[in-house]
DNA sequence: GCCATCCTATAACCAGAAGTTATCGAGATC
DNA sequence: GATCTCGATAACTTCTGGTTATAGGATGGC
C-alpha cells in the first residue's frame, strides 16, 4: 500500500518545504510530486499536506510518514549496497570443493589469484572426490566443484549425472602406467595395455579402480588387483617395492614422485579430463565466476608448464 | 532501484522454498513471482536464486535481500499503522483555540464529546481572541479556531481576513444591553440604541469596543466609554455599581451572571456569529473533523437549551 | 520405463502507476 | 497593479507489475 518512493517524497517535502524544491532535490518535475502526494492521500485516506498560501506544510499524518522515511530508506540502501558489494566482487563467498590431487597445485594457485584480485571475496575450500562434490553441488552445499571424468566413461551418463550442471574443461591429464624401475618394461617408450594381462595391480580410489577395470576390459581381461589405497604416496611405495603396477594420472605423478618408479605412456592412450563443475545459475554469481576464471587460468598455466617439462 | 515489494517477494521465497508457494502466500500468481525475481536480478546485476531441479534456492545475494526484508517491511508497516491510526481516529492531535467566553461551555462540552467517542485523539486547547487564533491558524500553529464575527462587520473583509479559511457557523449570539437593576430603562422590554446617547459605557475586548462604536455610529453618535476591561466579571461589577452600561453577548451573560444587572434586547437587534474556523485541508483531517463535528453538536444543544430558557 | 504431477519459464496481454509537458490560477513581492 | 513563483490540473506517454494460457523440465509412483 505505502512504498519507499512515497516516503522519499514526503521526506523531501518536509526537508525542502515546498513541492517544487522537493521535486528539484529528487530530480522530478513539480507535477510528479503533486500527483504523488495526492496518490498517497487517497491511499491513506488522510490529508498529508496542508496547502497554505503558496507554500505547503505537513499535517500530523504527513509528518509521521516523513519521520519514518529515514529508517526505511537507509535500510533499503544498506540492502542495496550489500548486494552491490557481492555483484562488484567487493564481497561474496564461494564454497569450493576439489578432489585431493587437484588440491595440491591447481586449487591453491587459483585461490591465490582470486585473493589477489578480489580481497573481499572469501573462498571456503574442502576436499572431496567427484562423487561427493557433485552431491554437495546438487544439495546446494557447494558452489563450485573441481572434478574429473575418465575418458571413455560417457560424460553425462553413468554414475555421476552431469546433466543439470555446466562443466568447464581445465586440464587433460594423461593416465600413465607406473612400474618399478626394475620392471622389464621400464625401458619401453610405450606399453600396450594388452601386454599387461599377467601383472599384479594396485588400484587407487574407487573411481580409479573402475577406470582400471574398464581399460583391462577393453583389452580383454580382468586385472589382478592385489592392493587398494587412496593414498598415492603409498601406491608409489608399493610399486617401488615391486609389489605391483598401477595406472596413475600424470598430475598425481608430478606431485608424488618416487625415484624408483617410472611412468610410461600407454596404448591405447587414456586420459582423464579435469573439469570445473557448477550450475548455470551459480556460474553467473560474480564470485563464483571469478573463481572459475582463476581456475581456468591456473590450469592453462599448468598445461603450459607441463608441455615444457615433457618437452625437455 | 530496489523496493519494498521486491524484498517482500524475496522473503516469501526464502520462507516458502518455491516460487509457487511464495506466490500463494502473497496472493499473487506464480508468473508474477518469476518475473519479479528476474527484474530484481537484472536490476542488481546478480543471480538471486538458484534454479535447482524443480525447486529454487537463494544465492548469497538473494539471501541478503531476504534478510533485509524483515526490518524494512516492519518499519513500513509501522508507518502505515501510525497513519491508519490517525485516519481511524485511534490517534491524532488537534490544536484548538477559542476565545475566552467560548471556553466556558461550548468548548468543554465538545472536548468531552470527542474524548468519549475517540479516546485516542488528544486535543490541546488554548485561549485566544479571534485575531490571535486566526493568526495561529495561518501560521500553522493551530488546527481549529473558535472565533466570532459581529453582525454588520463584513465577513471576509476588514481586520480579519477569512478568505483562505472555511468557517462553520456554531451559534448566533444575541448582543444585549446590560444595565443596572436601578437603571430607568431596566424595566423596558426593548431598548433603542439611539436612546442611549448620553449613557456612560463600559467596553470589553478591543473588538467588542469596536462593535460598540459601530452600533453607536449607526445610531448617530459617539459613545462615552469610561471603562475598558476584558474581564466580564469586572464589567458586570461596574454595571451593578451604576458606573456605566454595556453591550454584552448573551453567551457571556449566561456564564457571568449578576443579580443586580438586567439584560435587555436592543433595536436594532445585534448579533455576533460564533463560528469554527479552519482550512479546507485541515478540515479533512479526521481528528479535526471530529472535533468540528463535536463543536457543532454542542452548539446545537446549547441553542436548544437557550431557546427553552428564553421561552419560559 | 513410462506416466502423472508439480514446478518454473515464457508469451501475450492489460491496467494502472508514475512520469512528462503545457497551462492555469492564486499568493506574495516590489 | 504588474510580475514572479508555486501548486493544481489536463492530456499524454511509458513502463512497471500484474494477469491467463501454455510450454517444458524434473520428480516420483506404478
XYZ file of C-alpha atoms (C1' of nucleotides) in Angstrom:
684
model
C 0.000 0.000 0.000
C 2.632 2.511 1.003
C 6.039 2.238 -0.575
C 9.532 3.584 -0.245
C 9.085 6.093 -3.063
C 6.215 7.698 -1.194
C 8.285 8.035 1.944
C 11.135 9.518 -0.017
C 8.807 12.148 -1.455
C 7.306 13.012 1.921
C 10.733 13.385 3.428
C 11.858 15.628 0.598
C 8.811 17.829 1.106
C 9.496 18.006 4.827
C 13.123 18.878 4.200
C 12.675 21.330 1.368
C 9.452 22.969 2.417
C 7.831 23.092 -0.978
C 6.768 20.742 -3.748
C 8.933 22.476 -6.283
C 12.055 22.277 -4.154
C 11.320 18.656 -3.292
C 10.915 17.872 -6.988
C 14.215 19.543 -7.725
C 16.034 17.664 -4.991
C 14.670 14.339 -6.199
C 15.180 15.089 -9.864
C 11.490 15.004 -10.661
C 9.196 17.547 -12.174
C 6.885 19.504 -9.922
C 3.631 17.849 -11.042
C 5.139 14.452 -10.252
C 5.351 15.442 -6.604
C 1.899 16.958 -6.685
C 0.399 13.751 -8.029
C 2.419 11.514 -5.762
C 1.136 13.337 -2.711
C -2.408 13.077 -3.940
C -1.994 9.373 -4.565
C -0.667 8.894 -1.067
C -3.533 10.895 0.340
C -6.161 8.809 -1.402
C -4.382 5.626 -0.392
C -4.096 6.537 3.236
C -7.463 8.273 3.267
C -5.986 11.247 5.071
C -4.704 14.689 4.284
C -0.939 14.644 4.381
C -0.031 18.192 3.480
C -1.734 21.435 4.221
C -1.712 23.825 1.271
C -1.319 27.177 2.886
C -0.878 30.156 0.663
C 1.770 29.382 -1.884
C 3.610 27.056 0.414
C 2.829 23.715 1.927
C 3.083 22.313 5.406
C 2.862 18.686 6.536
C -0.062 17.579 8.624
C 0.438 15.239 11.536
C -0.007 12.180 9.324
C 2.344 13.626 6.742
C 4.945 14.261 9.394
C 4.612 10.651 10.530
C 5.474 9.432 7.049
C 8.379 11.840 6.727
C 9.690 10.683 10.078
C 9.576 7.028 9.060
C 11.348 7.702 5.790
C 14.805 7.784 7.310
C 14.990 4.292 8.797
C 13.234 2.631 5.885
C 15.295 4.264 3.173
C 18.590 3.716 4.889
C 17.737 0.064 5.446
C 16.927 -0.234 1.766
C 20.173 1.457 0.858
C 22.056 -0.911 3.107
C 20.487 -3.905 1.395
C 21.258 -2.477 -1.993
C 24.837 -1.747 -1.065
C 25.313 -5.229 0.297
C 24.078 -6.790 -2.913
C 26.148 -4.363 -4.954
C 29.201 -5.422 -2.969
C 28.566 -9.027 -3.899
C 27.924 -8.105 -7.513
C 31.020 -5.939 -7.581
C 33.226 -8.627 -6.044
C 33.963 -6.458 -3.040
C 32.268 -9.156 -1.052
C 30.976 -12.651 -1.544
C 31.662 -16.181 -0.591
C 32.403 -19.243 -2.694
C 32.213 -22.769 -1.389
C 34.684 -24.750 -3.424
C 35.269 -28.476 -3.421
C 38.020 -30.316 -5.240
C 39.384 -33.829 -5.345
C 42.586 -34.345 -3.386
C 45.262 -34.248 -6.059
C 43.767 -31.082 -7.527
C 44.171 -29.509 -4.123
C 47.886 -29.810 -4.456
C 48.597 -27.207 -7.098
C 45.641 -26.180 -9.253
C 43.375 -25.060 -6.435
C 45.918 -23.209 -4.308
C 47.089 -21.243 -7.351
C 43.545 -20.295 -8.236
C 42.722 -19.306 -4.672
C 45.778 -17.070 -4.586
C 44.720 -15.417 -7.840
C 41.225 -14.666 -6.576
C 42.508 -13.407 -3.265
C 44.939 -11.058 -5.005
C 42.344 -9.714 -7.411
C 39.319 -9.578 -5.133
C 40.402 -9.407 -1.496
C 36.803 -9.157 -0.340
C 35.815 -12.500 -1.756
C 36.190 -15.347 0.682
C 36.515 -18.880 -0.535
C 35.878 -21.829 1.695
C 37.518 -24.921 0.377
C 37.069 -28.576 1.161
C 38.340 -31.741 -0.375
C 36.070 -34.312 -1.853
C 36.056 -36.952 -4.518
C 33.934 -36.089 -7.541
C 31.032 -38.110 -6.290
C 30.902 -36.164 -3.053
C 31.490 -32.751 -4.526
C 28.784 -33.199 -7.133
C 26.365 -34.384 -4.453
C 27.220 -31.277 -2.447
C 26.673 -29.135 -5.516
C 23.311 -30.739 -6.042
C 22.404 -30.235 -2.406
C 23.362 -26.583 -2.505
C 26.199 -27.053 -0.059
C 28.822 -26.155 -2.588
C 29.058 -23.592 -5.356
C 31.883 -24.885 -7.481
C 33.453 -28.323 -7.771
C 36.679 -29.441 -9.352
C 36.124 -32.985 -10.525
C 37.409 -35.330 -13.179
C 35.988 -37.681 -15.714
C 37.907 -40.564 -17.199
C 37.921 -40.589 -20.925
C 35.708 -43.362 -22.112
C 33.247 -43.139 -19.314
C 30.463 -41.308 -21.022
C 30.038 -37.794 -19.768
C 26.507 -37.200 -18.709
C 25.670 -40.792 -18.136
C 26.908 -43.406 -15.788
C 27.388 -42.956 -12.112
C 27.605 -39.188 -11.951
C 24.906 -37.307 -13.720
C 26.389 -34.126 -15.132
C 23.174 -33.141 -16.806
C 21.988 -30.247 -14.630
C 25.493 -28.827 -14.421
C 27.800 -26.848 -16.607
C 31.335 -28.162 -16.885
C 34.364 -26.168 -17.843
C 37.419 -28.144 -19.014
C 40.500 -27.330 -17.012
C 43.184 -29.848 -17.824
C 43.632 -33.020 -19.807
C 45.573 -35.365 -17.638
C 47.197 -38.334 -19.331
C 46.957 -41.591 -17.478
C 50.323 -43.336 -17.380
C 51.479 -46.732 -16.397
C 53.660 -46.674 -13.306
C 56.124 -49.537 -12.976
C 59.153 -50.098 -10.761
C 62.450 -49.107 -12.311
C 63.433 -52.790 -12.140
C 60.470 -53.853 -14.256
C 61.189 -55.409 -17.668
C 59.016 -52.805 -19.390
C 60.668 -49.879 -17.559
C 62.752 -49.034 -20.581
C 59.910 -49.121 -23.081
C 58.746 -45.864 -24.602
C 55.206 -47.107 -24.799
C 53.299 -50.030 -23.374
C 50.296 -51.842 -24.741
C 47.578 -52.450 -22.193
C 47.006 -55.854 -23.682
C 50.541 -56.861 -22.711
C 49.814 -56.417 -19.009
C 47.383 -59.249 -18.562
C 49.518 -61.135 -16.066
C 50.629 -58.216 -13.946
C 49.665 -57.625 -10.344
C 47.826 -54.332 -9.979
C 47.483 -51.641 -7.391
C 44.289 -49.541 -7.514
C 43.636 -46.051 -6.239
C 40.316 -44.604 -5.389
C 37.132 -46.484 -6.323
C 36.714 -44.479 -9.495
C 40.303 -45.064 -10.468
C 39.774 -48.729 -9.823
C 36.761 -48.572 -12.102
C 38.857 -46.945 -14.747
C 41.484 -49.666 -14.475
C 38.848 -52.346 -14.808
C 37.493 -50.646 -17.877
C 40.910 -50.348 -19.507
C 41.584 -54.019 -18.883
C 38.151 -54.941 -20.048
C 38.687 -53.248 -23.400
C 41.981 -55.101 -23.633
C 40.109 -58.314 -22.970
C 40.930 -59.404 -19.455
C 40.233 -58.870 -15.785
C 43.217 -57.461 -13.882
C 44.527 -58.995 -10.738
C 44.118 -56.186 -8.205
C 46.164 -57.002 -5.140
C 46.127 -53.673 -3.323
C 43.751 -50.775 -2.978
C 44.547 -47.471 -1.342
C 43.614 -43.888 -1.950
C 46.973 -42.741 -0.689
C 49.122 -42.286 -3.762
C 52.296 -41.971 -1.718
C 51.548 -45.474 -0.537
C 50.823 -46.577 -4.095
C 54.216 -45.321 -5.226
C 55.856 -47.099 -2.357
C 54.149 -50.348 -3.251
C 55.211 -50.008 -6.873
C 58.792 -49.149 -5.942
C 58.962 -52.322 -3.881
C 57.881 -54.341 -6.910
C 54.590 -55.410 -5.392
C 52.588 -54.339 -8.438
C 51.996 -51.776 -11.125
C 49.335 -49.125 -11.479
C 47.709 -46.653 -13.864
C 48.202 -43.184 -12.446
C 47.262 -39.770 -13.815
C 50.183 -37.607 -14.776
C 49.098 -34.844 -12.441
C 49.467 -37.105 -9.449
C 52.833 -38.339 -10.622
C 54.007 -34.739 -10.744
C 53.290 -34.265 -7.078
C 54.161 -37.629 -5.567
C 57.354 -38.507 -7.302
C 59.382 -41.571 -6.498
C 62.797 -42.178 -7.981
C 62.346 -45.924 -8.208
C 59.153 -45.627 -10.202
C 58.971 -44.862 -13.926
C 55.893 -43.746 -15.797
C 55.198 -44.887 -19.324
C 52.680 -43.846 -21.949
C 50.135 -46.500 -22.733
C 48.301 -47.655 -25.821
C 45.545 -47.048 -26.202
C 46.231 -43.644 -24.688
C 43.984 -42.910 -21.769
C 43.218 -39.568 -20.292
C 41.174 -38.105 -17.559
C 39.539 -34.749 -18.013
C 39.749 -32.400 -15.075
C 36.776 -30.097 -15.110
C 35.206 -27.406 -13.032
C 31.537 -28.067 -12.391
C 28.804 -25.720 -11.277
C 25.231 -24.847 -12.124
C 24.226 -22.357 -14.814
C 22.817 -20.073 -12.125
C 25.811 -20.174 -9.868
C 28.109 -19.589 -12.783
C 26.557 -16.146 -13.085
C 27.334 -15.292 -9.486
C 30.298 -12.935 -9.751
C 32.398 -14.521 -7.051
C 31.847 -17.985 -8.496
C 32.630 -16.745 -11.963
C 35.809 -15.116 -10.745
C 36.912 -18.306 -9.036
C 36.103 -20.330 -12.108
C 38.118 -17.969 -14.267
C 41.034 -18.206 -11.883
C 40.871 -21.991 -12.096
C 40.925 -21.856 -15.885
C 43.914 -19.528 -15.842
C 45.780 -21.694 -13.387
C 45.003 -24.746 -15.468
C 46.327 -23.088 -18.609
C 49.494 -22.124 -16.828
C 49.875 -25.669 -15.534
C 49.316 -27.117 -19.018
C 51.972 -24.843 -20.476
C 54.405 -25.767 -17.767
C 53.646 -29.469 -18.321
C 54.247 -29.148 -22.040
C 57.627 -27.542 -21.453
C 58.558 -30.070 -18.813
C 57.684 -33.060 -21.027
C 59.399 -31.348 -23.921
C 62.896 -31.308 -22.368
C 16.186 0.830 -7.600
C 15.190 -1.832 -5.124
C 11.834 -1.507 -3.451
C 9.829 -2.991 -0.647
C 7.809 -5.226 -2.944
C 10.993 -6.896 -4.119
C 12.117 -7.569 -0.582
C 8.717 -8.971 0.283
C 8.949 -11.384 -2.632
C 12.460 -12.483 -1.756
C 11.462 -13.117 1.812
C 8.450 -15.125 0.743
C 10.651 -17.260 -1.486
C 13.105 -17.780 1.348
C 10.290 -18.731 3.705
C 8.257 -20.906 1.378
C 11.023 -22.519 -0.620
C 9.411 -22.248 -4.015
C 8.057 -19.606 -6.363
C 4.634 -21.189 -6.409
C 4.329 -21.316 -2.635
C 5.620 -17.766 -2.347
C 3.047 -16.610 -4.878
C 0.329 -18.347 -2.927
C 1.390 -16.800 0.348
C 1.480 -13.321 -1.183
C -1.731 -13.741 -3.105
C -0.016 -13.427 -6.474
C 0.121 -15.739 -9.421
C 3.221 -17.794 -9.969
C 4.488 -15.938 -13.060
C 4.339 -12.687 -11.124
C 6.996 -14.049 -8.781
C 9.000 -15.426 -11.640
C 9.086 -12.066 -13.359
C 9.693 -10.123 -10.193
C 12.768 -12.195 -9.452
C 14.040 -11.710 -12.953
C 13.503 -7.975 -12.706
C 15.400 -7.859 -9.453
C 18.191 -9.901 -10.967
C 18.592 -7.584 -13.915
C 18.436 -4.545 -11.651
C 21.024 -5.824 -9.227
C 23.055 -7.457 -11.955
C 23.371 -10.628 -9.933
C 21.783 -14.012 -9.713
C 19.487 -14.086 -6.728
C 18.019 -17.555 -6.879
C 19.483 -20.804 -7.988
C 17.042 -22.884 -10.009
C 17.820 -26.395 -8.964
C 15.643 -29.149 -10.285
C 12.047 -28.299 -9.601
C 12.851 -26.188 -6.629
C 14.713 -22.968 -6.062
C 17.331 -21.895 -3.585
C 18.545 -18.407 -2.764
C 22.061 -17.408 -3.624
C 24.120 -15.364 -1.231
C 22.847 -12.088 -2.725
C 19.293 -13.375 -2.633
C 19.673 -14.303 0.995
C 20.935 -10.805 1.729
C 17.770 -9.313 0.310
C 15.561 -11.766 2.167
C 17.389 -10.957 5.375
C 16.838 -7.216 4.939
C 13.157 -7.675 4.215
C 12.167 -8.014 7.852
C 13.345 -4.652 9.182
C 12.258 -2.692 6.121
C 8.802 -4.185 5.884
C 8.076 -3.914 9.567
C 9.161 -0.268 9.524
C 6.841 0.331 6.599
C 4.032 -1.437 8.408
C 4.641 0.694 11.466
C 4.401 3.866 9.404
C 1.266 2.644 7.743
C -0.313 1.671 11.028
C 0.548 5.013 12.548
C -1.107 6.855 9.694
C -4.055 4.493 9.794
C -4.429 5.232 13.485
C -4.645 8.913 12.723
C -7.052 8.301 9.868
C -9.118 5.949 12.019
C -9.254 8.374 14.933
C -7.449 5.943 17.193
C -4.758 8.565 17.376
C -4.242 12.129 16.375
C -3.819 15.536 17.847
C -5.845 18.681 17.384
C -4.640 22.114 18.400
C -7.731 24.057 19.250
C -8.008 27.758 20.068
C -11.107 29.541 21.247
C -11.959 32.948 22.591
C -12.423 33.070 26.361
C -16.184 33.033 26.743
C -16.454 30.102 24.331
C -14.109 28.235 26.626
C -16.702 28.328 29.342
C -19.259 25.916 27.966
C -19.117 25.271 24.247
C -15.542 24.074 24.112
C -15.536 21.897 27.243
C -18.674 20.118 26.063
C -17.156 19.474 22.642
C -13.913 18.261 24.151
C -15.812 15.836 26.336
C -17.713 14.511 23.346
C -14.540 13.887 21.353
C -12.818 12.305 24.309
C -15.753 9.941 24.857
C -16.028 8.965 21.219
C -12.340 8.831 20.287
C -10.224 8.315 23.384
C -7.062 8.193 21.301
C -7.440 11.705 19.980
C -5.718 14.294 22.066
C -6.769 17.906 21.892
C -4.553 20.682 23.066
C -6.541 23.756 23.815
C -5.557 27.352 24.317
C -7.479 30.553 24.662
C -7.157 33.377 22.244
C -9.148 36.211 20.833
C -10.184 35.728 17.199
C -7.313 37.830 15.932
C -4.774 35.638 17.674
C -6.383 32.329 16.859
C -6.694 33.153 13.187
C -3.073 34.255 13.109
C -2.111 30.968 14.701
C -4.206 29.115 12.145
C -2.453 30.943 9.364
C 0.923 30.210 10.880
C 0.154 26.518 11.186
C 0.289 26.609 14.961
C -3.339 25.776 15.343
C -5.715 23.414 13.551
C -9.111 24.709 14.544
C -10.256 28.049 15.938
C -13.476 29.068 17.558
C -13.958 32.731 16.762
C -16.769 35.195 16.364
C -17.817 37.854 13.931
C -20.098 40.705 14.832
C -23.028 41.055 12.530
C -22.529 44.085 10.412
C -18.770 43.782 10.183
C -18.388 42.287 6.772
C -17.265 38.708 6.867
C -14.218 38.230 4.725
C -13.160 41.802 4.748
C -11.994 44.145 7.425
C -9.435 43.360 10.051
C -9.529 39.572 9.916
C -9.265 38.005 6.539
C -11.371 34.887 6.484
C -10.724 34.225 2.851
C -8.349 31.255 2.954
C -10.377 29.585 5.663
C -13.587 27.644 5.885
C -15.990 28.739 8.588
C -18.701 26.651 10.134
C -21.472 28.507 11.970
C -21.888 27.356 15.523
C -24.145 29.743 17.373
C -25.899 33.024 16.828
C -25.348 35.021 19.960
C -27.619 37.999 20.534
C -25.936 41.094 21.871
C -27.919 42.544 24.761
C -27.775 45.742 26.664
C -26.709 45.254 30.256
C -27.887 47.882 32.700
C -28.020 48.028 36.483
C -31.328 46.967 38.051
C -31.657 50.516 39.326
C -31.451 51.973 35.793
C -34.549 53.772 34.469
C -34.656 51.509 31.434
C -34.320 48.316 33.490
C -37.997 47.575 33.221
C -38.200 48.077 29.458
C -38.764 45.071 27.239
C -36.679 46.565 24.482
C -34.297 49.482 24.170
C -33.462 51.610 21.187
C -29.745 52.196 20.699
C -30.484 55.765 19.717
C -31.899 56.433 23.181
C -28.536 55.701 24.836
C -26.608 58.642 23.521
C -25.943 60.156 26.936
C -25.034 56.989 28.793
C -21.634 56.175 30.168
C -20.262 52.975 28.572
C -18.092 50.119 29.618
C -16.279 48.314 26.819
C -14.952 44.762 26.729
C -12.258 43.481 24.468
C -10.961 45.685 21.657
C -13.242 44.020 19.137
C -16.227 44.414 21.410
C -15.314 48.043 21.788
C -15.207 48.326 18.027
C -18.638 46.784 17.833
C -19.989 49.236 20.375
C -18.555 52.137 18.411
C -20.161 50.808 15.265
C -23.569 50.404 16.893
C -23.420 53.933 18.239
C -22.175 55.217 14.922
C -25.188 53.780 13.071
C -27.359 55.384 15.753
C -25.582 58.634 15.035
C -23.341 59.357 17.967
C -20.034 58.563 19.602
C -20.410 56.775 22.934
C -18.706 57.907 26.078
C -16.555 54.934 27.003
C -15.405 55.324 30.572
C -14.017 51.879 31.300
C -12.354 49.151 29.338
C -11.641 45.666 30.585
C -11.623 42.236 29.082
C -12.754 40.741 32.355
C -16.501 40.407 32.096
C -16.897 39.675 35.778
C -15.453 43.119 36.343
C -17.744 44.557 33.684
C -20.750 43.173 35.499
C -19.476 44.549 38.767
C -19.044 48.007 37.227
C -22.551 47.902 35.802
C -24.058 46.711 39.089
C -22.466 49.654 40.839
C -24.136 52.005 38.367
C -20.868 53.156 36.816
C -21.999 52.518 33.273
C -23.841 50.243 30.866
C -22.539 47.834 28.257
C -23.462 45.724 25.256
C -22.712 42.149 26.122
C -23.289 38.945 24.159
C -25.931 36.659 25.613
C -23.478 33.793 25.879
C -21.314 35.772 28.273
C -24.310 36.848 30.325
C -25.227 33.198 30.753
C -21.918 32.465 32.390
C -21.176 35.597 34.375
C -24.494 36.357 35.918
C -25.039 39.202 38.377
C -28.344 39.688 40.190
C -28.127 43.465 40.099
C -27.708 43.563 36.340
C -30.520 43.112 33.844
C -30.129 42.400 30.156
C -32.433 43.895 27.599
C -32.940 43.269 23.870
C -31.925 46.149 21.709
C -33.166 47.713 18.487
C -31.799 47.385 16.030
C -31.114 43.794 17.109
C -27.440 42.992 17.043
C -25.865 39.593 16.971
C -22.475 38.055 16.866
C -21.910 34.879 14.950
C -19.790 32.284 16.679
C -18.001 30.177 14.097
C -15.466 27.443 13.910
C -12.648 28.271 11.528
C -10.102 26.016 9.876
C -8.518 25.454 6.489
C -10.035 23.236 3.787
C -7.112 20.840 4.149
C -7.256 20.593 7.893
C -10.970 20.106 7.775
C -10.320 16.807 6.046
C -8.045 15.606 8.822
C -10.186 13.100 10.720
C -9.363 14.337 14.202
C -10.058 17.937 13.212
C -13.283 16.931 11.515
C -14.374 15.009 14.602
C -13.671 17.984 16.835
C -15.502 20.286 14.480
C -18.495 17.976 14.443
C -18.472 17.853 18.221
C -18.447 21.648 18.347
C -21.422 21.797 16.004
C -23.325 19.279 18.111
C -22.529 21.126 21.320
C -23.600 24.381 19.731
C -26.916 22.898 18.614
C -27.542 21.588 22.106
C -26.688 24.989 23.567
C -29.009 26.738 21.097
C -31.848 24.431 22.005
C -31.279 24.982 25.705
C -31.132 28.751 25.147
C -34.416 28.679 23.248
C -36.113 26.797 26.085
C -34.612 29.059 28.711
C -35.698 32.223 26.951
C -39.080 30.672 26.322
C -40.114 30.319 29.968
C 10.484 -47.165 -18.025
C 6.636 -44.580 -18.509
C 3.128 -41.532 -16.957
C 1.144 -38.269 -13.808
C 2.318 -34.400 -11.336
C 4.489 -30.420 -9.814
C 7.347 -26.701 -10.565
C 9.373 -22.791 -13.345
C 9.693 -20.095 -17.802
C 7.668 -17.684 -21.452
C 4.291 -15.291 -24.342
C 0.707 -12.206 -24.955
C -1.992 -9.091 -22.999
C -3.908 -5.414 -19.822
C -4.427 -1.905 -16.216
C -2.636 1.395 -13.675
C 1.267 3.698 -11.629
C 4.305 7.272 -12.481
C 6.446 10.286 -15.224
C 6.412 14.109 -18.761
C 4.957 18.967 -20.950
C 1.780 22.703 -21.192
C -1.142 25.665 -18.958
C -3.991 27.789 -15.411
C -4.855 30.224 -11.119
C -3.740 32.090 -6.773
C -0.282 34.425 -3.284
C 3.466 37.130 -2.419
C 6.556 40.841 -3.782
C 8.112 45.074 -5.462
C -1.079 46.784 -10.001
C 2.422 44.076 -12.665
C 5.206 40.315 -12.050
C 7.064 36.246 -10.267
C 6.599 31.931 -8.033
C 4.384 27.991 -6.610
C 0.771 24.396 -6.710
C -3.141 22.127 -9.422
C -4.784 20.195 -13.422
C -5.140 18.142 -18.033
C -3.578 15.292 -21.606
C -0.448 12.156 -22.986
C 3.370 8.520 -22.803
C 5.954 4.988 -20.887
C 6.886 1.153 -18.267
C 6.060 -1.475 -14.217
C 3.647 -5.108 -12.415
C 0.172 -7.894 -12.720
C -2.942 -11.451 -15.303
C -4.110 -16.073 -18.115
C -2.608 -19.660 -21.056
C 0.760 -22.731 -22.207
C 5.140 -24.967 -22.766
C 8.989 -27.517 -20.775
C 11.712 -29.984 -17.486
C 12.300 -32.634 -13.073
C 10.398 -35.984 -9.706
C 8.209 -39.768 -8.030
C 4.908 -43.621 -8.175
C 3.325 -47.657 -10.500
